[in-house]
Coordinates of C-alpha atoms in Angstrom, one line a residue:
M5 CA 65.2 -96.3 -31.5
Y6 CA 64.1 -97.8 -28.2
L7 CA 65.9 -101.0 -29.0
V8 CA 69.1 -99.2 -29.7
V9 CA 68.9 -97.2 -26.5
S10 CA 68.0 -100.2 -24.4
L11 CA 70.9 -102.2 -25.9
V12 CA 73.4 -99.4 -25.3
C13 CA 72.1 -99.0 -21.7
C14 CA 72.3 -102.7 -21.1
S15 CA 75.9 -103.0 -22.3
W16 CA 76.9 -100.0 -20.4
A17 CA 75.1 -101.3 -17.2
R18 CA 76.9 -104.6 -17.5
R19 CA 80.3 -102.8 -17.9
V20 CA 79.8 -100.4 -15.0
G21 CA 77.7 -102.7 -12.8
F22 CA 73.9 -102.5 -12.5
Y23 CA 74.0 -101.7 -8.8
T24 CA 76.3 -98.6 -9.4
L25 CA 74.1 -97.5 -12.2
M26 CA 71.0 -97.7 -10.1
H27 CA 72.7 -95.9 -7.3
S28 CA 74.0 -93.1 -9.4
V29 CA 71.1 -92.7 -11.8
G30 CA 68.1 -94.6 -10.5
L31 CA 67.9 -93.1 -7.0
P32 CA 67.9 -89.4 -7.9
L33 CA 65.5 -90.2 -10.7
L34 CA 63.2 -91.9 -8.3
L35 CA 63.3 -89.1 -5.9
L36 CA 62.7 -86.6 -8.7
L37 CA 59.7 -88.6 -9.8
L38 CA 58.3 -88.8 -6.3
L39 CA 58.7 -85.0 -5.9
L40 CA 57.0 -84.4 -9.2
L41 CA 54.1 -86.7 -8.1
L42 CA 53.8 -84.8 -4.8
L43 CA 53.7 -81.5 -6.6
L44 CA 51.0 -82.8 -9.0
L45 CA 48.9 -84.1 -6.1
L46 CA 49.2 -80.7 -4.4
L47 CA 48.2 -78.9 -7.6
L48 CA 45.3 -81.3 -8.0
L49 CA 44.1 -80.7 -4.5
W50 CA 44.5 -76.9 -4.9
V51 CA 42.5 -76.9 -8.1
H52 CA 39.9 -79.1 -6.5
G53 CA 39.7 -76.8 -3.6
E54 CA 39.3 -73.8 -5.9
I55 CA 36.5 -75.6 -7.8
L56 CA 34.8 -76.5 -4.5
A57 CA 35.1 -72.9 -3.2
T58 CA 33.7 -71.6 -6.4
Y59 CA 30.8 -74.0 -7.1
L60 CA 29.8 -75.3 -3.6
P61 CA 28.3 -72.0 -2.3
I62 CA 26.2 -71.7 -5.5
Y63 CA 25.0 -75.3 -5.1
V64 CA 24.2 -74.7 -1.4
D65 CA 22.3 -71.6 -2.3
R66 CA 20.2 -73.5 -4.8
L67 CA 19.2 -76.2 -2.2
P68 CA 15.5 -76.0 -1.3
V69 CA 15.0 -74.7 2.2
R70 CA 12.5 -76.8 4.3

């Protein structure tokens, strides 16, 4: 399946021109991927912050007072 897709893509890219293909498909795809990565990072930071806000006070309360 992958071989068929890659062969079709390669023949089409040679016909249209690799540069045009990259400009029309690759650039928006790259931007979309970057946006998705940024959203994932924000989500990760938010979840990490939630975890810290939940468990850090408990941990601080359990620390022995000198």
